[in-house]
Coordinates of C-alpha atoms and ligand atoms in Angstrom, one line a residue:
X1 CA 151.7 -12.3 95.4
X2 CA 152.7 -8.1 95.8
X3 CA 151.0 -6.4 97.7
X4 CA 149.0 -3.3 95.9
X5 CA 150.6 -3.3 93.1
X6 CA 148.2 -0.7 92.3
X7 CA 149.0 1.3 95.0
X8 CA 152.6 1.4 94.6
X9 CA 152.8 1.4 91.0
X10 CA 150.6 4.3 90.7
X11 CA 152.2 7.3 88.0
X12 CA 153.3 10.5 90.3
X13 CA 150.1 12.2 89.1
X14 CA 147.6 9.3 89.6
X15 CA 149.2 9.0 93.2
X16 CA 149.2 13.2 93.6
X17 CA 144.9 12.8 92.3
X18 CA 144.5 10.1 95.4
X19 CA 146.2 11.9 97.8
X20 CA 144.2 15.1 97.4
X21 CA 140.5 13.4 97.0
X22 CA 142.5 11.7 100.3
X23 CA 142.9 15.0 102.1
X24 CA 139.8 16.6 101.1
X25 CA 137.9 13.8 103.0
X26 CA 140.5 13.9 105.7
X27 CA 140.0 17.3 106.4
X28 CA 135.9 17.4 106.0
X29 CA 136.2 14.6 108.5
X30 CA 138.8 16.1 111.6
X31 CA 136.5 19.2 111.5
X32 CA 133.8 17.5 112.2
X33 CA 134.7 14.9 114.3
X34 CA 137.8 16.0 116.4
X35 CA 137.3 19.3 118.5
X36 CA 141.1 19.8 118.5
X37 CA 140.9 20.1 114.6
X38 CA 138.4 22.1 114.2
X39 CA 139.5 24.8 117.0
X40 CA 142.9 25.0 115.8
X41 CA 141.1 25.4 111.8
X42 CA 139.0 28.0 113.4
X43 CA 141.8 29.9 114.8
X44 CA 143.5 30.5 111.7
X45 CA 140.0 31.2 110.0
X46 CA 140.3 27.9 108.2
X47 CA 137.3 25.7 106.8
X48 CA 137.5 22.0 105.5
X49 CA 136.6 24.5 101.9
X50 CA 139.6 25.7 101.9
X51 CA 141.5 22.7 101.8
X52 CA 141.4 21.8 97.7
X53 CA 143.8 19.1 97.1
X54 CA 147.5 18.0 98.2
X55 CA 149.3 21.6 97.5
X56 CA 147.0 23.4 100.3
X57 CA 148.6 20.9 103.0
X58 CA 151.0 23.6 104.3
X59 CA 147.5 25.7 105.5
X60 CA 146.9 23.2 108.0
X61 CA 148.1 23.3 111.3
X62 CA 150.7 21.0 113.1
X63 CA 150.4 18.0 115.3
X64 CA 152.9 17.3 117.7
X65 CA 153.4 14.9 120.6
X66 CA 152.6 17.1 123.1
X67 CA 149.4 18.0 121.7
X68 CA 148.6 13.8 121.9
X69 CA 149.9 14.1 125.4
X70 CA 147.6 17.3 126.7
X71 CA 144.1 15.2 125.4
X72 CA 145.3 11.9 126.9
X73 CA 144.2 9.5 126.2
X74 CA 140.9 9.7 124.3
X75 CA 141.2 13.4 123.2
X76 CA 142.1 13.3 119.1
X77 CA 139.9 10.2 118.7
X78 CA 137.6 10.3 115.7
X79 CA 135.1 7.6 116.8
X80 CA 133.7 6.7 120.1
X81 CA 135.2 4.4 122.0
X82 CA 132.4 1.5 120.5
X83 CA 134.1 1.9 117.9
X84 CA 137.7 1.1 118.6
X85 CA 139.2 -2.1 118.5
X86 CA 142.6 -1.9 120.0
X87 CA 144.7 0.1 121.6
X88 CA 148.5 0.9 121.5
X89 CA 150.6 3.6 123.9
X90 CA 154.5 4.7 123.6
X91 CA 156.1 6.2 126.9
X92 CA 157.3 10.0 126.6
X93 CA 159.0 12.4 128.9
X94 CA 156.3 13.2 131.3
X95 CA 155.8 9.2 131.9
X96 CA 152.1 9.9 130.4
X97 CA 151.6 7.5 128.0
X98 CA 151.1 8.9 124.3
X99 CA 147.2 6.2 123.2
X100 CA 146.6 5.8 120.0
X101 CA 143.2 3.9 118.9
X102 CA 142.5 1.6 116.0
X103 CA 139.1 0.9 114.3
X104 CA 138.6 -2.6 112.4
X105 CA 139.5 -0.8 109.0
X106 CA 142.7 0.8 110.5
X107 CA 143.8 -2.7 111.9
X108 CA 143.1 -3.6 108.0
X109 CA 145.1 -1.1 107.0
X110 CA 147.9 -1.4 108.8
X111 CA 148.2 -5.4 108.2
X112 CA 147.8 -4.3 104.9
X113 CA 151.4 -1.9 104.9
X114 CA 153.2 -4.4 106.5
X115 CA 152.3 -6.6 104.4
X116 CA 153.5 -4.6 101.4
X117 CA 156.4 -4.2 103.8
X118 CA 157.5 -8.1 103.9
X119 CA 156.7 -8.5 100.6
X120 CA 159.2 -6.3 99.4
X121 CA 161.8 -8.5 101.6
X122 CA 160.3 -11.1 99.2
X123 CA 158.4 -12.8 102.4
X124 CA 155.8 -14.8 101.6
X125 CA 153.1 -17.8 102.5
X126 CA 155.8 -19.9 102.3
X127 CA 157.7 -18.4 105.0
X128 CA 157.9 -19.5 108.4
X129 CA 158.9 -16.1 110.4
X130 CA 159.6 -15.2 114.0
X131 CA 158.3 -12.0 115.2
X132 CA 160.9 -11.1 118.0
X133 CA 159.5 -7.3 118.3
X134 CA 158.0 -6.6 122.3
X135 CA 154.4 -7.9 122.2
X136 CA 151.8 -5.5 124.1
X137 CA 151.2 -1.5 124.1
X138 CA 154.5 -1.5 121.5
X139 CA 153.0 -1.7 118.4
X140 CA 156.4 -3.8 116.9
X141 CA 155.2 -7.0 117.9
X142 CA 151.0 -7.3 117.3
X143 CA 151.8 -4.8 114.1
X144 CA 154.4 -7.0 112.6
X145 CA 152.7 -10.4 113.2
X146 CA 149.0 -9.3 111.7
X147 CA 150.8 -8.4 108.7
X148 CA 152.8 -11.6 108.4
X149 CA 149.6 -13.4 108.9
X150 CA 147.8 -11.4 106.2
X151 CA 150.7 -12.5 103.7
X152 CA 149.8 -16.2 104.9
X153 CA 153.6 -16.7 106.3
X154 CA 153.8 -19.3 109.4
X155 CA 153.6 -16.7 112.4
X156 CA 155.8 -17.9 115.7
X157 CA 155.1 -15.2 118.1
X158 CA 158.5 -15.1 120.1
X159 CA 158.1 -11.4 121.4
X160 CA 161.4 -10.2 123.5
X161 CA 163.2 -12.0 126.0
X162 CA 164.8 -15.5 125.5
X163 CA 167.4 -15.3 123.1
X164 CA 167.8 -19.2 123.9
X165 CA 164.5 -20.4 123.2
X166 CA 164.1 -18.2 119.6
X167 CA 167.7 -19.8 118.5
X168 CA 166.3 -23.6 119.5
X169 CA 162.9 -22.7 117.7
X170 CA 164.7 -20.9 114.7
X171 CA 166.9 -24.6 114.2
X172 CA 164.0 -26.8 115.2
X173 CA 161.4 -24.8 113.1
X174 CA 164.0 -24.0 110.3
X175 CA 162.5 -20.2 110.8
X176 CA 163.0 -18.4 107.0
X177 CA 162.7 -15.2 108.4
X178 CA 162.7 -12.6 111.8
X179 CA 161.4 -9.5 112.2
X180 CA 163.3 -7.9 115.8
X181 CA 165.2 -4.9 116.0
X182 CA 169.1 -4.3 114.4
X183 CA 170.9 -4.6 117.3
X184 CA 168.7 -7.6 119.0
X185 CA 169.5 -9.5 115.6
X186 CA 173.1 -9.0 116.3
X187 CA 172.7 -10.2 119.5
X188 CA 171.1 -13.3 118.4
X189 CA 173.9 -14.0 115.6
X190 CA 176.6 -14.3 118.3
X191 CA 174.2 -16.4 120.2
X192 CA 174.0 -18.9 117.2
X193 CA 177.8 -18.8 117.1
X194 CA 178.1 -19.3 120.7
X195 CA 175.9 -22.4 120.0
X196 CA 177.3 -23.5 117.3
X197 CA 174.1 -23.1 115.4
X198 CA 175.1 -20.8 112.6
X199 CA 175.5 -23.3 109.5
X200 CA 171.8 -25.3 111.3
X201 CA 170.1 -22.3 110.6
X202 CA 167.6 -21.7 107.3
X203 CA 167.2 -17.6 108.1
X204 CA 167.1 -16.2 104.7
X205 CA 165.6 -12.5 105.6
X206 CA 165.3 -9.8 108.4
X207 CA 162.9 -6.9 108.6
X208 CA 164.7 -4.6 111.2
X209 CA 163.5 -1.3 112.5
X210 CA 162.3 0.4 115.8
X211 CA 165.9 2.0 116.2
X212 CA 168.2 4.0 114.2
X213 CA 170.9 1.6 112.5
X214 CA 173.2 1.8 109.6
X215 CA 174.0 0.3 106.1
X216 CA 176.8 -0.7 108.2
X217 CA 175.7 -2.6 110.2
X218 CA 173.1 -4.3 107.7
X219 CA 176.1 -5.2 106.0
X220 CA 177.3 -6.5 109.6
X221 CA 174.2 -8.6 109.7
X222 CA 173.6 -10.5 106.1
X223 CA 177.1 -11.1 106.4
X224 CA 177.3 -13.1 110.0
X225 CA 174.1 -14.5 109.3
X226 CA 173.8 -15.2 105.5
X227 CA 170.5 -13.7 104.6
X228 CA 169.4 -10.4 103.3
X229 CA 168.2 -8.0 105.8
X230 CA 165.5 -4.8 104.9
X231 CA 165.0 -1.4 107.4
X232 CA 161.4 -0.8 108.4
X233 CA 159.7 2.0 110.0
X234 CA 157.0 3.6 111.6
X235 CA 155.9 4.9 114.9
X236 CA 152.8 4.4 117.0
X237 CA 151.1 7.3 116.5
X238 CA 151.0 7.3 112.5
X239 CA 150.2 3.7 112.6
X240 CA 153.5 1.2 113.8
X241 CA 156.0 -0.6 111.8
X242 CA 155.1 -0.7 108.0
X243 CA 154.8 3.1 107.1
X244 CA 157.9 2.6 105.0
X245 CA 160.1 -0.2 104.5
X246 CA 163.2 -1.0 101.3
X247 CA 163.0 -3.4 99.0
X248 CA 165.9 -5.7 97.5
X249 CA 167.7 -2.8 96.2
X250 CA 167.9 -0.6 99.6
X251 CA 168.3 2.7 98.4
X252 CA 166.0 4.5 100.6
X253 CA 162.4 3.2 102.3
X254 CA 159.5 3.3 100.0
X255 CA 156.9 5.1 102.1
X256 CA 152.8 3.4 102.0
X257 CA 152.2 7.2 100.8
X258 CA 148.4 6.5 99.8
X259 CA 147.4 6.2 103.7
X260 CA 150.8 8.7 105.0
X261 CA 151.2 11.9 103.1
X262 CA 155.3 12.6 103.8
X263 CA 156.6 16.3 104.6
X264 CA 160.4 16.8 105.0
X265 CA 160.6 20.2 106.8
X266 CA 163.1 22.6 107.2
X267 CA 164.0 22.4 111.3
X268 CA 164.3 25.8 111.7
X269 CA 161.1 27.2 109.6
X270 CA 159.4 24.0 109.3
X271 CA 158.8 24.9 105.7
X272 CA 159.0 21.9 103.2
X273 CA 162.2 21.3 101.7
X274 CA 163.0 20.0 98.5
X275 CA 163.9 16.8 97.5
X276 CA 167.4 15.5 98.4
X277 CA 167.3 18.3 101.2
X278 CA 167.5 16.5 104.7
X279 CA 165.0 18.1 107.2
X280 CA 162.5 16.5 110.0
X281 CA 159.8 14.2 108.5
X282 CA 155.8 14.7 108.8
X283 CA 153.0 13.0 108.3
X284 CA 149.3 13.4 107.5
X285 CA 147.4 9.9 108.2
X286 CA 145.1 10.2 104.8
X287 CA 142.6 7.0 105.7
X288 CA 142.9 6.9 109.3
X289 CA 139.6 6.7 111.4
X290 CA 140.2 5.9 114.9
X291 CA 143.0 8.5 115.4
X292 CA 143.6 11.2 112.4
X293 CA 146.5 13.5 112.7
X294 CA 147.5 15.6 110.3
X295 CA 151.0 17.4 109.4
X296 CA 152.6 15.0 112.6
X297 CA 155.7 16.1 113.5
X298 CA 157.4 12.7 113.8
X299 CA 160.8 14.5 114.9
X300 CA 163.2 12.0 112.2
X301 CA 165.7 13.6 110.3
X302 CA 165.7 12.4 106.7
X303 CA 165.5 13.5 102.9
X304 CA 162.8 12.2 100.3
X305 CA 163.2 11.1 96.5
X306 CA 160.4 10.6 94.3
X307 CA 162.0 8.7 91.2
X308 CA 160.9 5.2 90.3
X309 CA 162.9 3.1 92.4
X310 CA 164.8 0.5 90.0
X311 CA 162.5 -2.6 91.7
X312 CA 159.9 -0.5 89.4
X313 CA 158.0 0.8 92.8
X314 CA 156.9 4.9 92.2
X315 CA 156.4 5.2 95.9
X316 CA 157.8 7.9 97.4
X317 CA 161.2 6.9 99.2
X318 CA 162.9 8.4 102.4
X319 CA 166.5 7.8 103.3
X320 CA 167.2 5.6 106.3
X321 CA 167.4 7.7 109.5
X322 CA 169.8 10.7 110.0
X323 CA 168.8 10.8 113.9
X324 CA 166.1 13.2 115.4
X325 CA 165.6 16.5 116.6
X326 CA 165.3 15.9 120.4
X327 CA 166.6 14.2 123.1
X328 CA 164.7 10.5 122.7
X329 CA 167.2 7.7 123.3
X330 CA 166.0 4.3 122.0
X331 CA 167.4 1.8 124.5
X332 CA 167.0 -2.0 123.8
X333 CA 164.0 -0.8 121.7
X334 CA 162.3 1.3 124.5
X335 CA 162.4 5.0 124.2
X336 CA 163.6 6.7 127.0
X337 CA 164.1 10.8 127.7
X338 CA 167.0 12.0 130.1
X339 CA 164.2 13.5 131.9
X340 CA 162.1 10.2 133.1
X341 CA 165.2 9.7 135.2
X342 CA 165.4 13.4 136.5
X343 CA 161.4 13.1 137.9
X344 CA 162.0 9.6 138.9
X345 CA 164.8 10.9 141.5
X346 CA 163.0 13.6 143.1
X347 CA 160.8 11.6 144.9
X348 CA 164.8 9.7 146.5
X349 CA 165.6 11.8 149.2
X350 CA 169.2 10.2 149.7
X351 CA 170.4 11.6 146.4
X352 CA 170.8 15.0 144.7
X353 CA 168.8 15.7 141.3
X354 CA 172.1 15.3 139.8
X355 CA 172.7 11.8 137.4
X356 CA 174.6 11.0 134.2
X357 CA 173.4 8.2 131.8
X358 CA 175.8 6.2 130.2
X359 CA 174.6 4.1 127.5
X360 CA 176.9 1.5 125.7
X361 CA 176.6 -1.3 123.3
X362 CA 178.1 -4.3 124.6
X363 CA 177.8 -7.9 122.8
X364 CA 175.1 -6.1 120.6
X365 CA 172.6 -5.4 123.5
X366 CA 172.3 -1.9 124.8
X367 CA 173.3 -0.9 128.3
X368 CA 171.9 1.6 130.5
X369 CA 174.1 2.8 133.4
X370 CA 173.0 5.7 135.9
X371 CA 175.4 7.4 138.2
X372 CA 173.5 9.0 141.1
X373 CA 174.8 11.4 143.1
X374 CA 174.2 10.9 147.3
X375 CA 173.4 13.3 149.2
X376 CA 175.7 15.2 151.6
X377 CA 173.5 15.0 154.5
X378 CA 173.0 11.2 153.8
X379 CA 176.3 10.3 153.0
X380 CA 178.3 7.1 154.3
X381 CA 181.0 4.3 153.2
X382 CA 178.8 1.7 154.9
X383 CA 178.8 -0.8 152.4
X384 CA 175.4 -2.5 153.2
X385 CA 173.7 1.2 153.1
X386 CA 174.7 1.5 149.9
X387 CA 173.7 -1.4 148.1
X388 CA 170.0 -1.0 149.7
X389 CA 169.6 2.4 148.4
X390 CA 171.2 1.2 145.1
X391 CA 169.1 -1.5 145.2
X392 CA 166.0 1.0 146.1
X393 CA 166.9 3.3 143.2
X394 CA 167.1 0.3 140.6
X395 CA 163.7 -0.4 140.9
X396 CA 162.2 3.3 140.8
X397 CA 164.3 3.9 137.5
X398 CA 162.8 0.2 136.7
X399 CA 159.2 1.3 137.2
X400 CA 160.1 5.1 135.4
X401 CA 161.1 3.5 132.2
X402 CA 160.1 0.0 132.1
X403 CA 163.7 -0.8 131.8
X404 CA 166.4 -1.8 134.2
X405 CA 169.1 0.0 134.4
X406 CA 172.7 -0.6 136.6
X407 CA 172.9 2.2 139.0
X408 CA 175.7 3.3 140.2
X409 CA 176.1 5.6 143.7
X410 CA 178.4 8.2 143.4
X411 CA 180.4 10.7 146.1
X412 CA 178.1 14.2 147.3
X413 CA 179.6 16.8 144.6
X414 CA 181.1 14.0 142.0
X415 CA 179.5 14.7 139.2
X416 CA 180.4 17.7 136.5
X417 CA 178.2 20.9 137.1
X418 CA 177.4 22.1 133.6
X419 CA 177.2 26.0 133.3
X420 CA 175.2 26.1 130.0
X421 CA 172.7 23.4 129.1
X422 CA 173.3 20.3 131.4
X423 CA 174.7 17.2 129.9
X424 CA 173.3 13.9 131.3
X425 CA 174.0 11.4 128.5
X426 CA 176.9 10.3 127.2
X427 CA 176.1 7.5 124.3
X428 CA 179.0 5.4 123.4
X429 CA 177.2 3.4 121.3
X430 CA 178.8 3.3 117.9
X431 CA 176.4 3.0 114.7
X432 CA 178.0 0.9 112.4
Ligands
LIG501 O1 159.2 1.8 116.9 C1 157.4 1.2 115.6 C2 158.2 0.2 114.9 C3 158.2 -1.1 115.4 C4 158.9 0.4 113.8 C5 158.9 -2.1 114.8 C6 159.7 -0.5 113.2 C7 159.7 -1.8 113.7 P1 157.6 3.9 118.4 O2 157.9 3.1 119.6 O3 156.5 4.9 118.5 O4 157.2 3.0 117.2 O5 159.0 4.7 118.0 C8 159.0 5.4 116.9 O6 161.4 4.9 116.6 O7 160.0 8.0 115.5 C9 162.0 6.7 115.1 O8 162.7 7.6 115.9 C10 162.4 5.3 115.6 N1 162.4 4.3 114.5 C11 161.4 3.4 114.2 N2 161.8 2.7 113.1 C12 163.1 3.2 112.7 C13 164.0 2.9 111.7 C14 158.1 2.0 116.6 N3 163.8 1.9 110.8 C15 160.4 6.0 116.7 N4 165.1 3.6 111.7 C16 160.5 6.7 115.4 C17 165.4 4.6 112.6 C18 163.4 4.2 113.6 N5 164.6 4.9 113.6

């Protein structure tokens, strides 16, 4: 069965007709419902009037993290809270949770995308798929398997965590598919080769996403493991994974553009750019209830083309991931800022504010290593001092990101003093 092949078979102008009837409603419904809205519509002498169809997007304001951040956690909700029926929250910089709230028809809705999602990796009922995304307030895991159960494919809900057990259960289950992120899946190929479970295996497709990756290393990935592997995306606050995913023929990801109205802006102006023109990707949420936003700001760097894709598909597709616009790292799937660290170590008194993250890649799984710097006033060789305040500063960066990190205590004045902007990441990860 596909998945709306209305919806994604729609002609650009029956798709442009639904998108503005789409907006109209969107609009009539934020200013009335969200006081955020309808102050910022107010202070630009705006009314929900005004707003005719698609081409009178660029009126309306912006919506960035921050402005999720400043009315944690309820603020941009639509509904009351009777009304919501799950929850989801991604970390940010601050360590204040960005919520996002879903009512019964959103949940609907976003089985529905990812379902149009694993369709187009030609996943079906007959499937048998292991969702290795976290499980919890990430939205990879619960958003991945309610879509996999809406196509009627046999769900194993592995979540994160024990590589062992999902290579056992992917032999012993003979697991078609897995839906985890890139580098994870890499991680689990050399564990089937360390097994010597590659040729026991029946994997035949992989829906990958939650961190920038290349056609590199997709290639990397059929190859070792045999099967064809597709690039998904999303982020919690437009929905989670299945906003856009590619099909067989991988030439860019065919946005769910009937709920997610895509922008590409220009960085600097934040005017939209053609298409073909790289710039930093919006979204307006056209059916959402629990948690409208409109002209998001999602921060990804990427270009848009609106030509029929060859698998016949008129959805609107954007071109896998060119990096973003701020500082986020993505570290084994969890998004991290530079700056978690920095407010994590003020409270340390042995150590300066001073630190350098060094992230690596190594057998496929993402490292996090922190150099602190000690204090003068505290400092000593005494080995056994050491390792307690390493040990002490493991578990605050632990509890700051949700992460574990190796820590690494270096000498009062060790670390470079930057004159300019200061540096305090060095990524050696290579993208494929
Ligand atoms: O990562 C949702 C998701 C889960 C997508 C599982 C795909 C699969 P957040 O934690 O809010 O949500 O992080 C969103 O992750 O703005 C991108 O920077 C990055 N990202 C997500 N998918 C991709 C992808 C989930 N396919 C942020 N390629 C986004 C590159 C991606 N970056």
């Amino acid at each position: 069965m596909i998945w709306n092949e209305t919806k994604e078979c729609m002609s650009r102008d029956e798709m442009t007709a639904l998108q503005s009837k789409r907006l109209v409603k969107l609009v009539d419904y934020v200013y009335h419902n969200v006081e955020f809205y309808r102050k910022k519509m107010q202070a630009v002498d705006l009314m929900p009037g005004d707003i005719k169809g698609i081409e009178d997007i660029t009126k309306l304001p912006f919506t960035t993290k921050d402005d999720l951040r400043d009315n944690y956690p309820f603020g941009l909700f639509a509904v009351p809270n009777s009304e919501i029926v799950r929850i989801h929250a991604s970390s940010g910089t601050t360590g204040k949770a960005t919520v996002v709230g879903y009512t019964r028809k959103d949940l609907d809705i976003w089985s529905e995308c990812v379902a149009r999602c694993l369709s187009m990796a030609n996943v079906g009922k007959d499937d048998i798929i292991q969702i290795a995304y976290g499980y919890g307030l990430f939205t990879g895991g619960l958003g991945a398997h309610s879509g996999a159960e809406k196509i009627g494919a046999t769900v194993v809900p592995m979540s994160t965590g024990n590589s062992k057990k999902l290579t056992t259960m992917m032999v012993d289950f003979g697991a078609t598919a897995i839906a985890c992120t890139p580098s994870y899946l890499l991680h689990i190929s050399e564990v089937l080769a360390a097994e010597g479970l590659l040729d026991k295996i029946k994997l035949r497709a992989a829906i990958c996403g939650a961190e920038p990756w290349t056609e590199k290393m997709r290639h990397e990935i059929e190859t070792r493991l045999n099967i064809t592997a597709h690039d998904i995306y999303g982020l919690s606050e437009i929905m989670g994974p299945g906003v856009a995913c590619d099909c067989q023929y991988h030439r860019g990801l065919h946005v769910c553009e009937d709920h997610f109205y895509p922008e590409i802006l220009d960085t600097a102006t934040l005017t939209p750019v053609g298409e073909g023109v790289t710039g930093e990707l919006a979204f307006t949420t056209l059916t959402k209830e629990g948690i409208p936003l409109i002209r998001y700001r999602t921060k990804d760097l990427t270009s848009i083309d609106r030509s029929v894709c060859e698998c016949g598909r008129s959805s609107a597709r954007i071109s896998r991931f060119k990096g973003r616009v701020d500082d986020m790292l993505i570290i084994r799937g969890v998004n991290v800022f530079p700056s978690q660290i920095e407010a994590a170590l003020v409270d340390v008194e042995e150590v300066t504010p001073h630190y350098m993250m060094i992230v690596d890649r190594v057998n496929n799984l993402d490292t996090l290593e922190v150099q602190v710097e000690l204090d003068q006033r505290y400092y000593t060789d005494e080995v056994r001092a050491i390792e307690a305040l390493t040990k002490k500063i493991t578990h605050v960066i632990q509890q700051a990101l949700g992460l574990s990190a190796k820590v690494k205590i270096v000498e009062p004045q060790s670390l470079k003093r930057s004159e300019g902007k200061a540096v305090h990441v060095v990524d050696n990860r290579k993208l494929y």
